[in-house]
Each structure stands twice: as C-alpha cells, then as structure tokens.
Short mmCIF file of C-alpha atoms in Angstrom, two decimals:
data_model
loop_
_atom_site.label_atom_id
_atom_site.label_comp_id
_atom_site.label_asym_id
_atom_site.label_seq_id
_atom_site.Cartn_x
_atom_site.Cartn_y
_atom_site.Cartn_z
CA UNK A 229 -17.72 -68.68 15.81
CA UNK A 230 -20.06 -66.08 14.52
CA UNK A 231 -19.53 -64.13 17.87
CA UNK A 232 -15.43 -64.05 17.36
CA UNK A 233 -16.17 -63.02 13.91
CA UNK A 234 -18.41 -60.33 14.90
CA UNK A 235 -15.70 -59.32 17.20
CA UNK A 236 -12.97 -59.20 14.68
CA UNK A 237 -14.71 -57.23 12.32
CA UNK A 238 -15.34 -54.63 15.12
CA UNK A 239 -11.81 -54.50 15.88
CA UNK A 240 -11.12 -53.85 12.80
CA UNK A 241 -13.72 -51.37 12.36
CA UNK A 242 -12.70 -49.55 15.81
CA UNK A 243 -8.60 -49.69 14.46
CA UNK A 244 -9.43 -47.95 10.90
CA UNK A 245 -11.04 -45.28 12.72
CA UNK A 246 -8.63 -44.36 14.80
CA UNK A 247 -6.12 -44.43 11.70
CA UNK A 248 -8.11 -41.90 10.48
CA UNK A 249 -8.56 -40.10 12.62
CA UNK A 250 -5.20 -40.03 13.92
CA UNK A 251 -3.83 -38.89 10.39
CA UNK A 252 -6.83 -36.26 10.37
CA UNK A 253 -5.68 -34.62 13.38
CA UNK A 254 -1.76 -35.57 12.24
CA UNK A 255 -2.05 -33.26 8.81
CA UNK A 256 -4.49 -30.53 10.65
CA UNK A 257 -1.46 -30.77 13.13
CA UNK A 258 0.92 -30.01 10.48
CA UNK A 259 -0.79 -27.14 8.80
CA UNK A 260 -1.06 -25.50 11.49
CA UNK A 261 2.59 -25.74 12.50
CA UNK A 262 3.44 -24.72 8.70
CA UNK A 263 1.47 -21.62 9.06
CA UNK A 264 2.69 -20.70 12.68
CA UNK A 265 6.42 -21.06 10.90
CA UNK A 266 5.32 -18.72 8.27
CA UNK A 267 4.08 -16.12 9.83
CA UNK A 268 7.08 -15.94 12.41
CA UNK A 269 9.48 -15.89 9.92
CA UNK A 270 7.96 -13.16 8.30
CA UNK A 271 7.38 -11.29 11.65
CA UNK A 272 11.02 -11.50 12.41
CA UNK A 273 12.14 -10.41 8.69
CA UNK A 274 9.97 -7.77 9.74
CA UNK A 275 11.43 -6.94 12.89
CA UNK A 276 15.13 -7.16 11.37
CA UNK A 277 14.41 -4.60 8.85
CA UNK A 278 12.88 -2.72 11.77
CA UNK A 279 15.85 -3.39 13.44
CA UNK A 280 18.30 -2.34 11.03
CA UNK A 281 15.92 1.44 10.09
CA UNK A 282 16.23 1.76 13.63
CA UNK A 283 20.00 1.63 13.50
CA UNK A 284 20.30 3.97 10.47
CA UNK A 285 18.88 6.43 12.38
CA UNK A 286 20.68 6.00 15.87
CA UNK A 287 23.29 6.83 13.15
CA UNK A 288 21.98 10.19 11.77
CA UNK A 289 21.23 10.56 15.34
CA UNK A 290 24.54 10.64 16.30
CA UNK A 291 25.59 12.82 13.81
CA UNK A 292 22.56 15.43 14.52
CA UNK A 293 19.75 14.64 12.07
CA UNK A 294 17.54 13.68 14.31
CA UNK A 295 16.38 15.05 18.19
CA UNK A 296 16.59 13.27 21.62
CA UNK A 297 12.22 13.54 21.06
CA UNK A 298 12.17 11.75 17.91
CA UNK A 299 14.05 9.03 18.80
CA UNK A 300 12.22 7.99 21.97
CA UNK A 301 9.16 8.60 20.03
CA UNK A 302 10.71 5.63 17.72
CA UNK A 303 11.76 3.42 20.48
CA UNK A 304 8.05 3.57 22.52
CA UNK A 305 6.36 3.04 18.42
CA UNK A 306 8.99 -0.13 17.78
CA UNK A 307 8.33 -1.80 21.36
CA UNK A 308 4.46 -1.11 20.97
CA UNK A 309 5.28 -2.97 17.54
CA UNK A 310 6.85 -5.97 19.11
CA UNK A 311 4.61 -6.34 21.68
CA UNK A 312 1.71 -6.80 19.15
CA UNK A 313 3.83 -9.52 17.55
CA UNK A 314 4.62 -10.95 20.69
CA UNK A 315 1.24 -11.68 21.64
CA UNK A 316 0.27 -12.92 18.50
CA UNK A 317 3.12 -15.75 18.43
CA UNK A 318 3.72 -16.46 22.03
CA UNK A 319 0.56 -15.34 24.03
CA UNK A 320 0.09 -12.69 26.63
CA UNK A 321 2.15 -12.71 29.25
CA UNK A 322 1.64 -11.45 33.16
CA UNK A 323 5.63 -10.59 33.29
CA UNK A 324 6.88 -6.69 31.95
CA UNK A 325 9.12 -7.94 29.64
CA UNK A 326 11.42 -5.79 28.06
CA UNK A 327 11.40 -4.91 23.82
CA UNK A 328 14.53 -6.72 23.75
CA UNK A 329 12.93 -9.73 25.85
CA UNK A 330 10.27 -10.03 24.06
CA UNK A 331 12.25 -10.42 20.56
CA UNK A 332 14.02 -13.12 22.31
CA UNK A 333 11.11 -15.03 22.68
CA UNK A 334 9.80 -14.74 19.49
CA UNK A 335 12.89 -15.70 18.07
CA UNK A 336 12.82 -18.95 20.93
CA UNK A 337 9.38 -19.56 19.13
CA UNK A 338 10.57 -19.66 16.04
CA UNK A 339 13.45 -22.08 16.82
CA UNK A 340 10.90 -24.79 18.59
CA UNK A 341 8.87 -24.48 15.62
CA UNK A 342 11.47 -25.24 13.31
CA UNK A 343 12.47 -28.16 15.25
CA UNK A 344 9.25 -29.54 15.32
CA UNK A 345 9.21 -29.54 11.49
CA UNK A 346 12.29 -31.72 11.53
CA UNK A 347 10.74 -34.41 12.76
CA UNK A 348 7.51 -34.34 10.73
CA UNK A 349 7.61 -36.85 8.31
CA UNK A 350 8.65 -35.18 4.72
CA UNK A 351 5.64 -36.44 3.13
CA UNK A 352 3.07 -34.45 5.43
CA UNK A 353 5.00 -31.81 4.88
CA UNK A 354 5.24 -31.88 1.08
CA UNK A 355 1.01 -32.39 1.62
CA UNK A 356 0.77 -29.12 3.76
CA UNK A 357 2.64 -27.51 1.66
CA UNK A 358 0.70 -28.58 -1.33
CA UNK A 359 -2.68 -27.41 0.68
CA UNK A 360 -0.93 -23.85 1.41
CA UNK A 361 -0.36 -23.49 -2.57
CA UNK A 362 -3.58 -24.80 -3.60
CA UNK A 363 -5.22 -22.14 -1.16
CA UNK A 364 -2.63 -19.46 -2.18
CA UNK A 365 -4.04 -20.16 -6.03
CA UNK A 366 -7.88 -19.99 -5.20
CA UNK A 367 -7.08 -16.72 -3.15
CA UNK A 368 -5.36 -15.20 -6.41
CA UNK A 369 -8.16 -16.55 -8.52
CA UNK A 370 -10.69 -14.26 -6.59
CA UNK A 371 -8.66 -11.55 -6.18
CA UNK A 372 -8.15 -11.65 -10.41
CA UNK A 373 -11.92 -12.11 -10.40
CA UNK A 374 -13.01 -9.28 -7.86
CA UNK A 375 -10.93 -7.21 -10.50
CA UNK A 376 -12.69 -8.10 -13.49
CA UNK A 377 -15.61 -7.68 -12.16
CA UNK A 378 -14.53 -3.95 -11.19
CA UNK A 379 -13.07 -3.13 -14.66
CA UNK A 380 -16.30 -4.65 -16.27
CA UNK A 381 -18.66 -2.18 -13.99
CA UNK A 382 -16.17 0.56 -15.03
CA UNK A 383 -16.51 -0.01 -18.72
CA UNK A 384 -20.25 -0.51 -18.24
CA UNK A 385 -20.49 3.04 -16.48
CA UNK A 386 -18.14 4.47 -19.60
CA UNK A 387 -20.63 3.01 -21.59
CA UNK A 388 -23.65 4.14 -20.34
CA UNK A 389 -22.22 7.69 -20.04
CA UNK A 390 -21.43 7.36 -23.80
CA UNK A 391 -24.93 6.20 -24.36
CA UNK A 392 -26.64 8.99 -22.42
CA UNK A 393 -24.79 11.86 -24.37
CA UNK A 394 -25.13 10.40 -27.83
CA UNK A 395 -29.32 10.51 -26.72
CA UNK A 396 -28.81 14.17 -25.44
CA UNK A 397 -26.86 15.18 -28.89
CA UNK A 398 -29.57 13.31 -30.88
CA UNK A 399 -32.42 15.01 -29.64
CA UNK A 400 -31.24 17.84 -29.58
CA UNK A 401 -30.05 17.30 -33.11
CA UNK A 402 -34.20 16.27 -33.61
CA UNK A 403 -35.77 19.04 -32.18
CA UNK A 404 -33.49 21.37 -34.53
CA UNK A 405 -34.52 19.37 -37.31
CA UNK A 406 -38.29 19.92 -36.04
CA UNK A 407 -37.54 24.06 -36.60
CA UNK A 408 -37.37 23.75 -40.66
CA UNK A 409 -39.90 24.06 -42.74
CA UNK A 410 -42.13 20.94 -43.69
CA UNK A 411 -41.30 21.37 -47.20
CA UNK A 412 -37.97 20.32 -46.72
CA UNK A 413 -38.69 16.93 -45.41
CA UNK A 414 -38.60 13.96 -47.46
CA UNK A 415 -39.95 10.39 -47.04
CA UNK A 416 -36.31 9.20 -46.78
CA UNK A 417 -35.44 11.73 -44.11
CA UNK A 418 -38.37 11.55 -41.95
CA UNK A 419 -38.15 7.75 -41.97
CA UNK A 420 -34.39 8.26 -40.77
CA UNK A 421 -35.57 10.74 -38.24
CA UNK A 422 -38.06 8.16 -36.91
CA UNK A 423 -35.56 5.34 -36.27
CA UNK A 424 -32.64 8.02 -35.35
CA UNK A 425 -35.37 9.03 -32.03
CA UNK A 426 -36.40 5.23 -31.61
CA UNK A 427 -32.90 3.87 -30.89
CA UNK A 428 -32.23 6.81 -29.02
CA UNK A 429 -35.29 6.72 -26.67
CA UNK A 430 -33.63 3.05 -26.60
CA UNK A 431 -30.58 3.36 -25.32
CA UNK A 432 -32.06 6.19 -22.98
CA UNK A 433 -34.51 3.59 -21.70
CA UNK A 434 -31.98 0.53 -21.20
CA UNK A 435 -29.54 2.99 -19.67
CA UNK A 436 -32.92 3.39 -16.97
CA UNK A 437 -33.21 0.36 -16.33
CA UNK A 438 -29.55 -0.63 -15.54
CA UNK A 439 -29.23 2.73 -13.17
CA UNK A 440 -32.54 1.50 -11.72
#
C-alpha cells in the first residue's frame, strides 16, 4: 500500500510539472509570436510607404523631375532596404531572390503568423499582450527618468555657473572695498564684509567639490 501511494504521489508530482512547464514554454511561445507579428507589420507599413514614395517619384520621373541616375540609385537603396528586412523576418536565403520576391515572402510571413494567432487561445493572448504593455510602461518610466536626471544635471550646472560668478562679483566687490580708507569702516560693515567673503569662499568651495 505504501509503495502504490508512493507511486501516486510521484505521478502526480511528474504530471504538475509537465503542466508547468508546458504552459511556460506555451506563453514564452506566444510572446514570441506576438512580437514576430509586430514587428512585421510594422516592417511592411514601412515598406508600403516606401512603396508608395517610390511611386510618387516614378511619377515626377515621368514628367522630368528626376534623372534615369537617380532613380536606379533609388531602386538598388529600396532593394538593399528589403533585403535587410528580409533577413530579419524570414532568414537568409542561398536563392537571388528578386526585391519584388523577397516582399512576397515577407508578406507570406506575415500571413502564417497571423494564422497562428488564430488559433492561440484568447486568453494567452490577452496575457502576452498584457506582458508587452507592462514592458512598454517600465521602458517609458526610464526613458521619463533618464530625462530627469538630464534636466536635474542641467539645472545643477546653471546653478553652479550662477554660484561661481556671484563669488567672482563678490570679491571683486571686497577687494574694492579693501582700497578705502580704514576710517570709513564701521563695526557693522566690516562684520557684513566678513560673512559677505565667508559664504562666498562657500559656495566657491562646494562648487569644488561637486566639479571634483
């Protein structure tokens, strides 16, 4: 009895961890698909408006705005274009496919993609896609962070610049008070004098230290 026991609970064991591992590999499955979709539909927005700048200008071709020269130089820069996306999304391939070829296929890519989401249950989905928006969040938060952090430095620098002429003007403003004649001093104004060159040598000491 203990031995069938034993047994069961190892079964059981050996069954969760393939559920789990098989809905592991099912969501990191899905992401990935998710993310393949996106940046192929993007790519071919991309290549569409491509596509369509490409036609304005056969256009003003046609009607003399542009040379023969310019517009093979804007055929060899598109298919250099497409190839880039082509190995990206499909892979390299041994076969000298054409521009035109090679937008098919990316497009074919696309469309098995797309019906590979169909049949992924909605809920996975609605989890990857909640994982893609969580990530796009965190990536804004850093990027709104990296941009404080520049604006802060700025005003810091602003501030130490401020700092460093109001020393310059104030001892300058000492030494000419240094010029008069003793006589004119009083006990009020040296003792304004004396804190007027402490907080200056101060700021001219902190603004050291943070440069340093």
């Amino acid at each position: 009895m203990g031995g069938t026991r034993n047994s069961k609970t190892h079964l059981k064991g050996t069954l969760g961890n393939i559920q789990i591992r098989s809905k592991t590999l099912q969501e990191v499955e899905t992401n990935q698909l998710t993310q393949q979709i996106d940046i192929m539909t993007h790519t071919i927005q991309r290549e569409r408006e491509r596509a369509a700048e490409l036609e304005l200008r056969a256009r003003l071709f046609n009607f003399g705005k542009y040379k023969s020269d310019d517009q093979e130089g804007m055929f060899d820069s598109l298919g250099v274009k497409v190839e880039e996306v082509y190995r990206g999304c499909v892979g390299d391939s041994e076969a000298n496919l054409s521009t035109l070829q090679m937008l098919k296929a990316i497009e074919s890519r696309l469309d098995e993609l797309l019906e590979k989401v169909e049949i992924v249950p909605k809920e996975r989905l609605v989890l990857a896609e909640r994982a893609k928006e969580k990530e796009r969040r965190f990536r804004l938060r850093d990027e709104k962070m990296h941009q404080d952090k520049q604006h802060q430095e700025e005003r810091l620098k602003r501030a130490l610049e401020r700092a460093q002429a109001d020393v310059k003007k104030t001892v300058s403003h000492t030494i000419c008070l240094n010029t008069t004649p003793l006589q004119s001093y009083s006990p009020k104004l040296c003792a304004k004098s004396v804190c007027n060159i402490t907080l200056s040598l101060d700021a001219y000491r902190l603004t050291e230290i943070l440069h340093n």
